[in-house]
Amino acid sequence: MRKPCNTPYIGTAAWSIPRDVAEQFPGDGPHLERYARRFACVEINSSFYRSHQVETYARWAGMTPPQFRFAVKLPRAITHDAALRGARKPLRAFLDEVVGLGDRLGVLLVQLPPSLAWDARVARTFFALLRESWDGPLACEPRHASWFEPAADRALARLRVSRVAADPARIAAAARPGGWLGPDGDGVGALLYYRWHGSPRVYWSSYDDGWLARQAGQLAAWPPGAVPWVIFDNTASGAATANALALQSLAATVTAP
């Protein structure tokens, strides 16, 4: 997954192409094919709500170039309904489906409900179970303040689980990646997963150029060998795609401080 010069993977949640930026995705073919010509990654959120057949994942993978990567969100039946407990059977079913992506599978994403507090035994059991079958990049987006305490961060690091950096951040620590930050704790070799949901109106608001420029500078400040992913989830208004294109341009020109 490493890319030279710390170039981030930039994409959106799902691959729809809004009409106002359609000219930046030229050529024929389905939206995913056109999207994958411009971006290096995408996040599949539909897996949170329903299962997809392994053949569906394989078809999506076949529409993308070899270097393209998918992040896939775990089902809500595991993360929300069961609160990470008793997950062996549904987790096995999910992993048997996403295997259809083959080497295009880049990240598994575990998004947790705001009500789910840190429970060391439950978290260790669940992530150890997931690690039995998935040794690749793993990101978790907790939304309860207890997950940002030092003990929780250390436990995630031991399990090589990267804690998502989110915007808007519920607390200050949530704005910056945590958990697994590489063997030396500096981000080198680790997944640094950002999910930007839109602010002030979550899922709707667009980010302005100044904000995006500041984020591009912060991404560039990570040492070479870090693996940043940035996913724009402000898709309700169609702003995600334009924001991702803008950040892509900025990231190509910005230099680390």
PDB file of C-alpha atoms in Angstrom:
ATOM      1  CA  MET A   1       0.000   0.000   0.000  1.00  0.00           C
ATOM      2  CA  ARG A   2       2.966   2.369   0.322  1.00  0.00           C
ATOM      3  CA  LYS A   3       3.242   5.203  -2.123  1.00  0.00           C
ATOM      4  CA  PRO A   4       6.291   7.416  -2.739  1.00  0.00           C
ATOM      5  CA  CYS A   5       6.606  10.864  -1.155  1.00  0.00           C
ATOM      6  CA  ASN A   6       3.864  10.173   1.361  1.00  0.00           C
ATOM      7  CA  THR A   7       1.157  10.740  -1.268  1.00  0.00           C
ATOM      8  CA  PRO A   8      -2.226  10.160   0.402  1.00  0.00           C
ATOM      9  CA  TYR A   9      -4.958   7.931  -0.891  1.00  0.00           C
ATOM     10  CA  ILE A  10      -7.856  10.336  -1.447  1.00  0.00           C
ATOM     11  CA  GLY A  11     -11.420   9.321  -2.245  1.00  0.00           C
ATOM     12  CA  THR A  12     -15.045   9.439  -1.214  1.00  0.00           C
ATOM     13  CA  ALA A  13     -17.650   7.301   0.484  1.00  0.00           C
ATOM     14  CA  ALA A  14     -19.167   5.543  -2.565  1.00  0.00           C
ATOM     15  CA  TRP A  15     -18.305   6.421  -6.150  1.00  0.00           C
ATOM     16  CA  SER A  16     -21.178   8.513  -7.452  1.00  0.00           C
ATOM     17  CA  ILE A  17     -20.158  11.341  -9.778  1.00  0.00           C
ATOM     18  CA  PRO A  18     -22.193  14.545  -9.268  1.00  0.00           C
ATOM     19  CA  ARG A  19     -23.236  16.375 -12.390  1.00  0.00           C
ATOM     20  CA  ASP A  20     -21.323  19.548 -11.516  1.00  0.00           C
ATOM     21  CA  VAL A  21     -17.949  17.739 -11.655  1.00  0.00           C
ATOM     22  CA  ALA A  22     -18.780  15.122 -14.292  1.00  0.00           C
ATOM     23  CA  GLU A  23     -16.455  16.720 -16.853  1.00  0.00           C
ATOM     24  CA  GLN A  24     -13.511  15.817 -14.619  1.00  0.00           C
ATOM     25  CA  PHE A  25     -14.305  12.122 -15.093  1.00  0.00           C
ATOM     26  CA  PRO A  26     -14.160  11.740 -18.872  1.00  0.00           C
ATOM     27  CA  GLY A  27     -14.612   8.584 -20.873  1.00  0.00           C
ATOM     28  CA  ASP A  28     -17.169   5.850 -21.134  1.00  0.00           C
ATOM     29  CA  GLY A  29     -18.182   3.177 -18.674  1.00  0.00           C
ATOM     30  CA  PRO A  30     -19.977   2.904 -15.335  1.00  0.00           C
ATOM     31  CA  HIS A  31     -19.344   5.472 -12.624  1.00  0.00           C
ATOM     32  CA  LEU A  32     -16.887   3.219 -10.779  1.00  0.00           C
ATOM     33  CA  GLU A  33     -14.687   2.821 -13.862  1.00  0.00           C
ATOM     34  CA  ARG A  34     -14.621   6.563 -14.436  1.00  0.00           C
ATOM     35  CA  TYR A  35     -14.092   7.284 -10.741  1.00  0.00           C
ATOM     36  CA  ALA A  36     -11.155   4.847 -10.537  1.00  0.00           C
ATOM     37  CA  ARG A  37      -9.373   6.620 -13.373  1.00  0.00           C
ATOM     38  CA  ARG A  38      -9.167   9.736 -11.211  1.00  0.00           C
ATOM     39  CA  PHE A  39      -8.960   8.495  -7.619  1.00  0.00           C
ATOM     40  CA  ALA A  40      -6.849   5.762  -6.013  1.00  0.00           C
ATOM     41  CA  CYS A  41      -9.379   4.549  -3.454  1.00  0.00           C
ATOM     42  CA  VAL A  42     -13.022   4.466  -2.418  1.00  0.00           C
ATOM     43  CA  GLU A  43     -14.919   3.536   0.725  1.00  0.00           C
ATOM     44  CA  ILE A  44     -17.816   1.083   0.434  1.00  0.00           C
ATOM     45  CA  ASN A  45     -20.492   2.108   2.949  1.00  0.00           C
ATOM     46  CA  SER A  46     -23.367   0.038   1.564  1.00  0.00           C
ATOM     47  CA  SER A  47     -21.849  -3.037   3.260  1.00  0.00           C
ATOM     48  CA  PHE A  48     -22.856  -1.445   6.575  1.00  0.00           C
ATOM     49  CA  TYR A  49     -26.534  -1.784   5.669  1.00  0.00           C
ATOM     50  CA  ARG A  50     -26.666  -4.978   3.623  1.00  0.00           C
ATOM     51  CA  SER A  51     -24.530  -7.850   2.437  1.00  0.00           C
ATOM     52  CA  HIS A  52     -23.155  -8.133  -1.091  1.00  0.00           C
ATOM     53  CA  GLN A  53     -22.408 -11.337  -2.908  1.00  0.00           C
ATOM     54  CA  VAL A  54     -18.787 -12.259  -3.441  1.00  0.00           C
ATOM     55  CA  GLU A  55     -19.429 -11.986  -7.183  1.00  0.00           C
ATOM     56  CA  THR A  56     -20.514  -8.370  -6.726  1.00  0.00           C
ATOM     57  CA  TYR A  57     -17.267  -7.484  -4.989  1.00  0.00           C
ATOM     58  CA  ALA A  58     -15.336  -9.307  -7.711  1.00  0.00           C
ATOM     59  CA  ARG A  59     -17.179  -7.331 -10.398  1.00  0.00           C
ATOM     60  CA  TRP A  60     -16.321  -4.048  -8.668  1.00  0.00           C
ATOM     61  CA  ALA A  61     -12.679  -5.051  -8.382  1.00  0.00           C
ATOM     62  CA  GLY A  62     -12.637  -5.873 -12.087  1.00  0.00           C
ATOM     63  CA  MET A  63     -13.699  -2.328 -12.945  1.00  0.00           C
ATOM     64  CA  THR A  64     -10.601  -0.804 -11.337  1.00  0.00           C
ATOM     65  CA  PRO A  65      -6.881  -0.622 -12.216  1.00  0.00           C
ATOM     66  CA  PRO A  66      -4.350  -2.754 -10.303  1.00  0.00           C
ATOM     67  CA  GLN A  67      -3.229   0.012  -7.944  1.00  0.00           C
ATOM     68  CA  PHE A  68      -6.774   0.932  -6.862  1.00  0.00           C
ATOM     69  CA  ARG A  69      -7.890   0.037  -3.332  1.00  0.00           C
ATOM     70  CA  PHE A  70     -11.248  -0.338  -1.572  1.00  0.00           C
ATOM     71  CA  ALA A  71     -12.031   0.280   2.077  1.00  0.00           C
ATOM     72  CA  VAL A  72     -15.067  -1.683   3.257  1.00  0.00           C
ATOM     73  CA  LYS A  73     -17.194  -0.844   6.303  1.00  0.00           C
ATOM     74  CA  LEU A  74     -18.203  -3.719   8.553  1.00  0.00           C
ATOM     75  CA  PRO A  75     -21.943  -4.460   8.858  1.00  0.00           C
ATOM     76  CA  ARG A  76     -24.003  -2.640  11.455  1.00  0.00           C
ATOM     77  CA  ALA A  77     -25.245  -6.041  12.657  1.00  0.00           C
ATOM     78  CA  ILE A  78     -21.753  -6.481  14.121  1.00  0.00           C
ATOM     79  CA  THR A  79     -20.823  -2.973  15.201  1.00  0.00           C
ATOM     80  CA  HIS A  80     -24.163  -1.499  16.279  1.00  0.00           C
ATOM     81  CA  ASP A  81     -26.741  -4.241  16.848  1.00  0.00           C
ATOM     82  CA  ALA A  82     -24.389  -6.722  18.562  1.00  0.00           C
ATOM     83  CA  ALA A  83     -21.974  -4.085  19.904  1.00  0.00           C
ATOM     84  CA  LEU A  84     -18.971  -6.240  18.876  1.00  0.00           C
ATOM     85  CA  ARG A  85     -20.182  -9.237  20.901  1.00  0.00           C
ATOM     86  CA  GLY A  86     -20.818 -12.725  19.525  1.00  0.00           C
ATOM     87  CA  ALA A  87     -19.349 -11.657  16.197  1.00  0.00           C
ATOM     88  CA  ARG A  88     -17.708 -14.848  14.942  1.00  0.00           C
ATOM     89  CA  LYS A  89     -20.487 -16.033  12.616  1.00  0.00           C
ATOM     90  CA  PRO A  90     -21.491 -12.670  11.030  1.00  0.00           C
ATOM     91  CA  LEU A  91     -17.846 -11.651  10.762  1.00  0.00           C
ATOM     92  CA  ARG A  92     -17.008 -14.873   8.938  1.00  0.00           C
ATOM     93  CA  ALA A  93     -19.886 -14.291   6.529  1.00  0.00           C
ATOM     94  CA  PHE A  94     -18.718 -10.728   5.832  1.00  0.00           C
ATOM     95  CA  LEU A  95     -15.106 -11.753   5.257  1.00  0.00           C
ATOM     96  CA  ASP A  96     -16.209 -14.537   2.914  1.00  0.00           C
ATOM     97  CA  GLU A  97     -17.947 -11.868   0.813  1.00  0.00           C
ATOM     98  CA  VAL A  98     -15.224  -9.213   0.657  1.00  0.00           C
ATOM     99  CA  VAL A  99     -12.672 -11.791  -0.459  1.00  0.00           C
ATOM    100  CA  GLY A 100     -14.139 -11.103  -3.895  1.00  0.00           C
ATOM    101  CA  LEU A 101     -12.142  -7.863  -3.979  1.00  0.00           C
ATOM    102  CA  GLY A 102      -8.896  -9.839  -4.012  1.00  0.00           C
ATOM    103  CA  ASP A 103      -5.814  -7.634  -3.832  1.00  0.00           C
ATOM    104  CA  ARG A 104      -7.979  -4.531  -4.309  1.00  0.00           C
ATOM    105  CA  LEU A 105      -9.124  -4.824  -0.677  1.00  0.00           C
ATOM    106  CA  GLY A 106      -7.121  -2.173   1.139  1.00  0.00           C
ATOM    107  CA  VAL A 107      -8.782  -1.440   4.490  1.00  0.00           C
ATOM    108  CA  LEU A 108     -11.485  -2.817   6.753  1.00  0.00           C
ATOM    109  CA  LEU A 109     -13.363  -0.065   8.603  1.00  0.00           C
ATOM    110  CA  VAL A 110     -15.098  -0.544  11.947  1.00  0.00           C
ATOM    111  CA  GLN A 111     -17.377   2.415  12.732  1.00  0.00           C
ATOM    112  CA  LEU A 112     -18.913   2.327  16.207  1.00  0.00           C
ATOM    113  CA  PRO A 113     -22.080   3.980  17.546  1.00  0.00           C
ATOM    114  CA  PRO A 114     -21.713   7.011  19.843  1.00  0.00           C
ATOM    115  CA  SER A 115     -23.297   5.004  22.671  1.00  0.00           C
ATOM    116  CA  LEU A 116     -20.667   2.246  22.660  1.00  0.00           C
ATOM    117  CA  ALA A 117     -18.198   2.874  25.484  1.00  0.00           C
ATOM    118  CA  TRP A 118     -14.758   1.319  25.686  1.00  0.00           C
ATOM    119  CA  ASP A 119     -14.804  -2.149  27.223  1.00  0.00           C
ATOM    120  CA  ALA A 120     -11.296  -3.600  27.184  1.00  0.00           C
ATOM    121  CA  ARG A 121     -12.389  -7.237  27.255  1.00  0.00           C
ATOM    122  CA  VAL A 122     -14.969  -6.851  24.488  1.00  0.00           C
ATOM    123  CA  ALA A 123     -12.653  -4.794  22.274  1.00  0.00           C
ATOM    124  CA  ARG A 124      -9.687  -7.123  22.686  1.00  0.00           C
ATOM    125  CA  THR A 125     -11.826 -10.182  21.999  1.00  0.00           C
ATOM    126  CA  PHE A 126     -13.403  -8.692  18.896  1.00  0.00           C
ATOM    127  CA  PHE A 127     -10.261  -7.294  17.295  1.00  0.00           C
ATOM    128  CA  ALA A 128      -8.270 -10.423  18.101  1.00  0.00           C
ATOM    129  CA  LEU A 129     -11.010 -12.420  16.369  1.00  0.00           C
ATOM    130  CA  LEU A 130     -10.883 -10.129  13.346  1.00  0.00           C
ATOM    131  CA  ARG A 131      -7.098 -10.343  13.282  1.00  0.00           C
ATOM    132  CA  GLU A 132      -7.328 -14.130  13.003  1.00  0.00           C
ATOM    133  CA  SER A 133      -8.655 -13.680   9.463  1.00  0.00           C
ATOM    134  CA  TRP A 134      -7.456 -10.229   8.391  1.00  0.00           C
ATOM    135  CA  ASP A 135      -3.825  -9.194   8.743  1.00  0.00           C
ATOM    136  CA  GLY A 136      -4.131  -6.081   6.590  1.00  0.00           C
ATOM    137  CA  PRO A 137      -4.872  -2.437   7.432  1.00  0.00           C
ATOM    138  CA  LEU A 138      -7.682  -2.065   9.963  1.00  0.00           C
ATOM    139  CA  ALA A 139      -9.298   1.223  11.003  1.00  0.00           C
ATOM    140  CA  CYS A 140     -11.753   1.910  13.813  1.00  0.00           C
ATOM    141  CA  GLU A 141     -13.893   5.037  14.169  1.00  0.00           C
ATOM    142  CA  PRO A 142     -15.114   5.162  17.776  1.00  0.00           C
ATOM    143  CA  ARG A 143     -17.439   7.946  18.799  1.00  0.00           C
ATOM    144  CA  HIS A 144     -17.614   7.569  22.585  1.00  0.00           C
ATOM    145  CA  ALA A 145     -15.094   9.648  24.546  1.00  0.00           C
ATOM    146  CA  SER A 146     -13.824   6.632  26.508  1.00  0.00           C
ATOM    147  CA  TRP A 147     -12.148   5.236  23.366  1.00  0.00           C
ATOM    148  CA  PHE A 148      -9.735   8.169  23.357  1.00  0.00           C
ATOM    149  CA  GLU A 149      -8.262   7.479  26.791  1.00  0.00           C
ATOM    150  CA  PRO A 150      -4.583   6.388  26.867  1.00  0.00           C
ATOM    151  CA  ALA A 151      -5.389   2.807  27.931  1.00  0.00           C
ATOM    152  CA  ALA A 152      -7.747   2.331  24.984  1.00  0.00           C
ATOM    153  CA  ASP A 153      -5.216   3.852  22.591  1.00  0.00           C
ATOM    154  CA  ARG A 154      -2.486   1.504  23.826  1.00  0.00           C
ATOM    155  CA  ALA A 155      -4.768  -1.515  23.461  1.00  0.00           C
ATOM    156  CA  LEU A 156      -5.642  -0.570  19.869  1.00  0.00           C
ATOM    157  CA  ALA A 157      -1.958  -0.096  19.094  1.00  0.00           C
ATOM    158  CA  ARG A 158      -1.122  -3.580  20.370  1.00  0.00           C
ATOM    159  CA  LEU A 159      -3.772  -5.023  18.055  1.00  0.00           C
ATOM    160  CA  ARG A 160      -2.507  -2.902  15.110  1.00  0.00           C
ATOM    161  CA  VAL A 161      -5.826  -1.103  14.852  1.00  0.00           C
ATOM    162  CA  SER A 162      -5.599   2.463  13.549  1.00  0.00           C
ATOM    163  CA  ARG A 163      -7.997   4.909  15.185  1.00  0.00           C
ATOM    164  CA  VAL A 164      -9.744   7.116  12.624  1.00  0.00           C
ATOM    165  CA  ALA A 165      -9.235  10.875  12.622  1.00  0.00           C
ATOM    166  CA  ALA A 166     -12.690  12.371  12.113  1.00  0.00           C
ATOM    167  CA  ASP A 167     -14.180  15.727  11.286  1.00  0.00           C
ATOM    168  CA  PRO A 168     -16.165  17.075  12.969  1.00  0.00           C
ATOM    169  CA  ALA A 169     -14.321  15.732  16.006  1.00  0.00           C
ATOM    170  CA  ARG A 170     -16.398  15.041  19.100  1.00  0.00           C
ATOM    171  CA  ILE A 171     -13.350  15.697  21.274  1.00  0.00           C
ATOM    172  CA  ALA A 172      -9.957  17.158  20.372  1.00  0.00           C
ATOM    173  CA  ALA A 173      -8.179  13.783  20.240  1.00  0.00           C
ATOM    174  CA  ALA A 174     -10.657  12.505  17.650  1.00  0.00           C
ATOM    175  CA  ALA A 175      -9.286  14.901  15.024  1.00  0.00           C
ATOM    176  CA  ARG A 176      -5.922  13.143  14.830  1.00  0.00           C
ATOM    177  CA  PRO A 177      -5.078   9.504  14.082  1.00  0.00           C
ATOM    178  CA  GLY A 178      -4.425   7.262  17.049  1.00  0.00           C
ATOM    179  CA  GLY A 179      -4.088   3.629  17.995  1.00  0.00           C
ATOM    180  CA  TRP A 180      -1.587   1.843  15.747  1.00  0.00           C
ATOM    181  CA  LEU A 181       0.893   4.394  14.412  1.00  0.00           C
ATOM    182  CA  GLY A 182       3.587   1.990  13.281  1.00  0.00           C
ATOM    183  CA  PRO A 183       6.230   0.097  15.255  1.00  0.00           C
ATOM    184  CA  ASP A 184       7.911   3.330  16.326  1.00  0.00           C
ATOM    185  CA  GLY A 185       4.715   5.278  16.924  1.00  0.00           C
ATOM    186  CA  ASP A 186       5.555   7.899  14.293  1.00  0.00           C
ATOM    187  CA  GLY A 187       3.142   6.830  11.568  1.00  0.00           C
ATOM    188  CA  VAL A 188       5.756   5.158   9.383  1.00  0.00           C
ATOM    189  CA  GLY A 189       4.262   2.009   7.872  1.00  0.00           C
ATOM    190  CA  ALA A 190       0.932   2.594   9.584  1.00  0.00           C
ATOM    191  CA  LEU A 191      -2.511   3.321   8.199  1.00  0.00           C
ATOM    192  CA  LEU A 192      -3.564   6.915   8.954  1.00  0.00           C
ATOM    193  CA  TYR A 193      -7.279   6.975   8.181  1.00  0.00           C
ATOM    194  CA  TYR A 194      -9.162  10.282   7.976  1.00  0.00           C
ATOM    195  CA  ARG A 195     -12.948  10.486   7.587  1.00  0.00           C
ATOM    196  CA  TRP A 196     -14.291  13.976   6.958  1.00  0.00           C
ATOM    197  CA  HIS A 197     -18.061  14.092   7.275  1.00  0.00           C
ATOM    198  CA  GLY A 198     -18.684  17.774   6.550  1.00  0.00           C
ATOM    199  CA  SER A 199     -18.881  20.675   8.981  1.00  0.00           C
ATOM    200  CA  PRO A 200     -20.850  22.437  10.350  1.00  0.00           C
ATOM    201  CA  ARG A 201     -23.678  20.383   8.820  1.00  0.00           C
ATOM    202  CA  VAL A 202     -22.617  16.762   8.988  1.00  0.00           C
ATOM    203  CA  TYR A 203     -22.821  14.879   5.655  1.00  0.00           C
ATOM    204  CA  TRP A 204     -23.845  18.064   3.826  1.00  0.00           C
ATOM    205  CA  SER A 205     -21.383  20.938   4.310  1.00  0.00           C
ATOM    206  CA  SER A 206     -18.549  21.487   1.867  1.00  0.00           C
ATOM    207  CA  TYR A 207     -15.045  22.313   3.077  1.00  0.00           C
ATOM    208  CA  ASP A 208     -13.557  25.607   1.940  1.00  0.00           C
ATOM    209  CA  ASP A 209     -10.222  25.962   0.172  1.00  0.00           C
ATOM    210  CA  GLY A 210      -8.429  27.332   3.216  1.00  0.00           C
ATOM    211  CA  TRP A 211      -9.438  24.392   5.390  1.00  0.00           C
ATOM    212  CA  LEU A 212      -8.395  21.915   2.716  1.00  0.00           C
ATOM    213  CA  ALA A 213      -5.038  23.652   2.272  1.00  0.00           C
ATOM    214  CA  ARG A 214      -4.346  23.350   6.006  1.00  0.00           C
ATOM    215  CA  GLN A 215      -5.203  19.659   5.944  1.00  0.00           C
ATOM    216  CA  ALA A 216      -2.931  19.111   2.935  1.00  0.00           C
ATOM    217  CA  GLY A 217      -0.083  20.667   4.913  1.00  0.00           C
ATOM    218  CA  GLN A 218      -0.745  18.420   7.890  1.00  0.00           C
ATOM    219  CA  LEU A 219      -0.807  15.333   5.698  1.00  0.00           C
ATOM    220  CA  ALA A 220       2.515  16.345   4.157  1.00  0.00           C
ATOM    221  CA  ALA A 221       4.003  16.681   7.648  1.00  0.00           C
ATOM    222  CA  TRP A 222       3.803  12.948   8.284  1.00  0.00           C
ATOM    223  CA  PRO A 223       7.180  11.299   7.664  1.00  0.00           C
ATOM    224  CA  PRO A 224       7.830   9.428   4.415  1.00  0.00           C
ATOM    225  CA  GLY A 225       6.529   5.889   4.661  1.00  0.00           C
ATOM    226  CA  ALA A 226       3.276   6.845   6.383  1.00  0.00           C
ATOM    227  CA  VAL A 227       0.124   5.657   4.604  1.00  0.00           C
ATOM    228  CA  PRO A 228      -2.606   8.329   4.828  1.00  0.00           C
ATOM    229  CA  TRP A 229      -6.116   7.663   3.560  1.00  0.00           C
ATOM    230  CA  VAL A 230      -8.603  10.525   3.318  1.00  0.00           C
ATOM    231  CA  ILE A 231     -12.269   9.750   2.737  1.00  0.00           C
ATOM    232  CA  PHE A 232     -14.813  12.526   2.234  1.00  0.00           C
ATOM    233  CA  ASP A 233     -18.185  11.462   3.599  1.00  0.00           C
ATOM    234  CA  ASN A 234     -20.041  14.740   2.988  1.00  0.00           C
ATOM    235  CA  THR A 235     -21.899  13.067   0.152  1.00  0.00           C
ATOM    236  CA  ALA A 236     -25.487  14.158   0.852  1.00  0.00           C
ATOM    237  CA  SER A 237     -25.016  17.418  -1.065  1.00  0.00           C
ATOM    238  CA  GLY A 238     -22.510  16.013  -3.538  1.00  0.00           C
ATOM    239  CA  ALA A 239     -19.710  18.076  -1.959  1.00  0.00           C
ATOM    240  CA  ALA A 240     -17.469  15.071  -1.279  1.00  0.00           C
ATOM    241  CA  THR A 241     -16.288  14.607  -4.855  1.00  0.00           C
ATOM    242  CA  ALA A 242     -15.405  18.265  -5.426  1.00  0.00           C
ATOM    243  CA  ASN A 243     -13.596  18.389  -2.081  1.00  0.00           C
ATOM    244  CA  ALA A 244     -11.643  15.231  -2.906  1.00  0.00           C
ATOM    245  CA  LEU A 245     -10.589  16.659  -6.268  1.00  0.00           C
ATOM    246  CA  ALA A 246      -9.476  19.879  -4.602  1.00  0.00           C
ATOM    247  CA  LEU A 247      -7.450  18.071  -1.940  1.00  0.00           C
ATOM    248  CA  GLN A 248      -5.899  15.860  -4.609  1.00  0.00           C
ATOM    249  CA  SER A 249      -4.607  18.962  -6.408  1.00  0.00           C
ATOM    250  CA  LEU A 250      -3.341  20.513  -3.191  1.00  0.00           C
ATOM    251  CA  ALA A 251      -1.589  17.339  -2.069  1.00  0.00           C
ATOM    252  CA  ALA A 252       0.271  17.176  -5.355  1.00  0.00           C
ATOM    253  CA  THR A 253       1.874  20.569  -4.778  1.00  0.00           C
ATOM    254  CA  VAL A 254       2.180  21.096  -1.016  1.00  0.00           C
ATOM    255  CA  THR A 255       5.479  20.499   0.763  1.00  0.00           C
ATOM    256  CA  ALA A 256       6.009  19.498   4.369  1.00  0.00           C
ATOM    257  CA  PRO A 257       6.761  22.340   6.796  1.00  0.00           C
TER     258      PRO A 257
END
